[in-house]
């Protein structure tokens, strides 16, 4: 049979983090419109971007 099996990695990660008590935080910042952040869409050139995750 031609069955297709898929795994929602994002959903699985969210579920695991929720089980561990990690709070969901939604940040509504658009990097294309905010000059404090690099945006390839805005500047059309390569750059560097760093991210920090604090648990």
CSV table of N, CA and C in Angstrom, one decimal:
chain,number,residue,atom,x,y,z
A,1,UNK,N,0.8,-1.2,0.0
A,1,UNK,CA,0.0,0.0,0.0
A,1,UNK,C,0.9,1.2,0.0
A,2,UNK,N,0.4,2.3,-0.5
A,2,UNK,CA,1.1,3.6,-0.6
A,2,UNK,C,0.7,4.6,0.5
A,3,UNK,N,1.0,4.2,1.7
A,3,UNK,CA,0.7,5.1,2.8
A,3,UNK,C,1.8,6.0,3.1
A,4,UNK,N,1.5,7.2,3.4
A,4,UNK,CA,2.5,8.3,3.7
A,4,UNK,C,2.4,8.6,5.2
A,5,UNK,N,3.5,8.5,5.9
A,5,UNK,CA,3.6,8.8,7.3
A,5,UNK,C,4.3,10.1,7.5
A,6,UNK,N,3.8,11.0,8.2
A,6,UNK,CA,4.4,12.3,8.4
A,6,UNK,C,4.5,12.6,9.9
A,7,UNK,N,5.5,13.4,10.3
A,7,UNK,CA,5.6,13.8,11.7
A,7,UNK,C,5.7,15.3,11.7
A,8,UNK,N,4.9,15.9,12.5
A,8,UNK,CA,4.9,17.4,12.7
A,8,UNK,C,6.0,17.7,13.8
A,9,UNK,N,7.2,18.0,13.3
A,9,UNK,CA,8.3,18.2,14.2
A,9,UNK,C,8.0,19.5,15.1
A,10,UNK,N,7.5,20.5,14.5
A,10,UNK,CA,7.2,21.7,15.3
A,10,UNK,C,6.2,21.4,16.4
A,11,UNK,N,5.1,20.7,16.0
A,11,UNK,CA,4.1,20.3,17.0
A,11,UNK,C,4.6,19.4,18.1
A,12,UNK,N,5.5,18.5,17.7
A,12,UNK,CA,6.0,17.6,18.7
A,12,UNK,C,6.9,18.3,19.7
A,13,UNK,N,7.7,19.3,19.1
A,13,UNK,CA,8.6,20.0,20.0
A,13,UNK,C,7.8,20.9,21.0
A,14,UNK,N,6.7,21.5,20.5
A,14,UNK,CA,5.8,22.4,21.3
A,14,UNK,C,5.2,21.5,22.4
A,15,UNK,N,4.7,20.3,22.0
A,15,UNK,CA,4.1,19.5,23.0
A,15,UNK,C,5.1,19.0,24.1
A,16,UNK,N,6.3,18.7,23.7
A,16,UNK,CA,7.3,18.2,24.7
A,16,UNK,C,7.7,19.4,25.6
A,17,UNK,N,7.8,20.6,25.1
A,17,UNK,CA,8.2,21.7,25.9
A,17,UNK,C,7.1,22.1,26.9
A,18,UNK,N,5.8,22.0,26.4
A,18,UNK,CA,4.7,22.3,27.3
A,18,UNK,C,4.6,21.3,28.4
A,19,UNK,N,4.9,20.0,28.1
A,19,UNK,CA,4.9,19.0,29.2
A,19,UNK,C,6.0,19.3,30.2
A,20,UNK,N,7.1,19.9,29.8
A,20,UNK,CA,8.1,20.3,30.7
A,20,UNK,C,7.9,21.6,31.5
A,21,UNK,N,6.8,22.2,31.1
A,21,UNK,CA,6.4,23.5,31.8
A,21,UNK,C,7.0,24.7,31.2
A,22,UNK,N,7.5,24.6,30.0
A,22,UNK,CA,8.1,25.8,29.3
A,22,UNK,C,6.9,26.6,28.8
A,23,UNK,N,6.9,27.9,29.1
A,23,UNK,CA,5.8,28.8,28.7
A,23,UNK,C,5.9,29.2,27.2
A,24,UNK,N,4.8,29.3,26.6
A,24,UNK,CA,4.7,29.8,25.2
A,24,UNK,C,4.8,31.3,25.2
A,25,UNK,N,5.7,31.9,24.4
A,25,UNK,CA,5.8,33.3,24.3
A,25,UNK,C,5.7,33.6,22.8
A,26,UNK,N,4.8,34.6,22.4
A,26,UNK,CA,4.7,35.0,21.1
A,26,UNK,C,5.2,36.4,20.9
A,27,UNK,N,6.2,36.6,20.0
A,27,UNK,CA,6.8,37.9,19.8
A,27,UNK,C,6.4,38.3,18.4
A,28,UNK,N,5.7,39.5,18.3
A,28,UNK,CA,5.2,40.0,17.0
A,28,UNK,C,6.1,41.1,16.5
A,29,UNK,N,7.4,40.8,16.3
A,29,UNK,CA,8.3,41.8,15.7
A,29,UNK,C,8.6,41.4,14.3
A,30,UNK,N,8.5,42.4,13.4
A,30,UNK,CA,8.8,42.1,12.0
A,30,UNK,C,10.2,42.7,11.7
A,31,UNK,N,11.1,41.8,11.4
A,31,UNK,CA,12.5,42.2,11.2
A,31,UNK,C,12.6,43.0,9.9
A,32,UNK,N,11.7,42.9,9.0
A,32,UNK,CA,11.8,43.6,7.7
A,32,UNK,C,11.5,45.1,8.0
A,33,UNK,N,10.6,45.4,9.0
A,33,UNK,CA,10.2,46.8,9.2
A,33,UNK,C,10.9,47.4,10.4
A,34,UNK,N,11.6,46.6,11.2
A,34,UNK,CA,12.3,47.1,12.4
A,34,UNK,C,13.8,47.2,12.1
A,35,UNK,N,14.4,48.4,12.0
A,35,UNK,CA,15.8,48.6,11.7
A,35,UNK,C,16.8,48.1,12.8
A,36,UNK,N,16.3,47.7,13.9
A,36,UNK,CA,17.1,47.2,15.0
A,36,UNK,C,17.6,45.8,14.7
A,37,UNK,N,17.0,45.1,13.7
A,37,UNK,CA,17.3,43.8,13.4
A,37,UNK,C,17.7,43.7,11.9
A,38,UNK,N,18.6,42.8,11.6
A,38,UNK,CA,19.0,42.5,10.2
A,38,UNK,C,17.8,41.8,9.5
A,39,UNK,N,17.6,42.2,8.2
A,39,UNK,CA,16.6,41.5,7.4
A,39,UNK,C,17.1,41.4,6.0
A,40,UNK,N,17.2,40.2,5.5
A,40,UNK,CA,17.6,40.0,4.1
A,40,UNK,C,16.5,40.5,3.2
A,41,UNK,N,15.3,40.4,3.6
A,41,UNK,CA,14.1,40.9,2.8
A,41,UNK,C,14.2,42.4,2.6
A,42,UNK,N,14.7,43.1,3.6
A,42,UNK,CA,14.7,44.5,3.6
A,42,UNK,C,16.0,45.0,2.9
A,43,UNK,N,17.2,44.4,3.2
A,43,UNK,CA,18.4,44.9,2.7
A,43,UNK,C,19.0,44.2,1.5
A,44,UNK,N,18.4,43.0,1.2
A,44,UNK,CA,18.8,42.1,0.0
A,44,UNK,C,20.4,41.9,0.0
A,45,UNK,N,21.0,41.8,1.1
A,45,UNK,CA,22.4,41.4,1.2
A,45,UNK,C,22.6,40.5,2.4
A,46,UNK,N,23.7,39.8,2.3
A,46,UNK,CA,23.9,38.8,3.5
A,46,UNK,C,24.3,39.6,4.7
A,47,UNK,N,24.1,39.0,5.8
A,47,UNK,CA,24.5,39.6,7.1
A,47,UNK,C,24.6,38.5,8.1
A,48,UNK,N,24.8,38.9,9.3
A,48,UNK,CA,24.9,37.9,10.4
A,48,UNK,C,23.7,38.2,11.4
A,49,UNK,N,23.2,37.2,12.0
A,49,UNK,CA,22.1,37.3,12.9
A,49,UNK,C,22.4,36.3,14.0
A,50,UNK,N,22.3,36.7,15.3
A,50,UNK,CA,22.5,35.8,16.4
A,50,UNK,C,21.2,35.7,17.2
A,51,UNK,N,21.0,34.6,17.7
A,51,UNK,CA,19.8,34.4,18.6
A,51,UNK,C,20.2,33.8,19.9
A,52,UNK,N,19.5,34.2,20.9
A,52,UNK,CA,19.7,33.7,22.3
A,52,UNK,C,18.5,33.1,22.9
A,53,UNK,N,18.6,31.9,23.4
A,53,UNK,CA,17.5,31.2,24.1
A,53,UNK,C,17.8,31.1,25.5
A,54,UNK,N,16.9,31.6,26.4
A,54,UNK,CA,17.1,31.5,27.8
A,54,UNK,C,16.1,30.6,28.4
A,55,UNK,N,16.5,29.5,29.1
A,55,UNK,CA,15.5,28.6,29.7
A,55,UNK,C,15.5,28.9,31.2
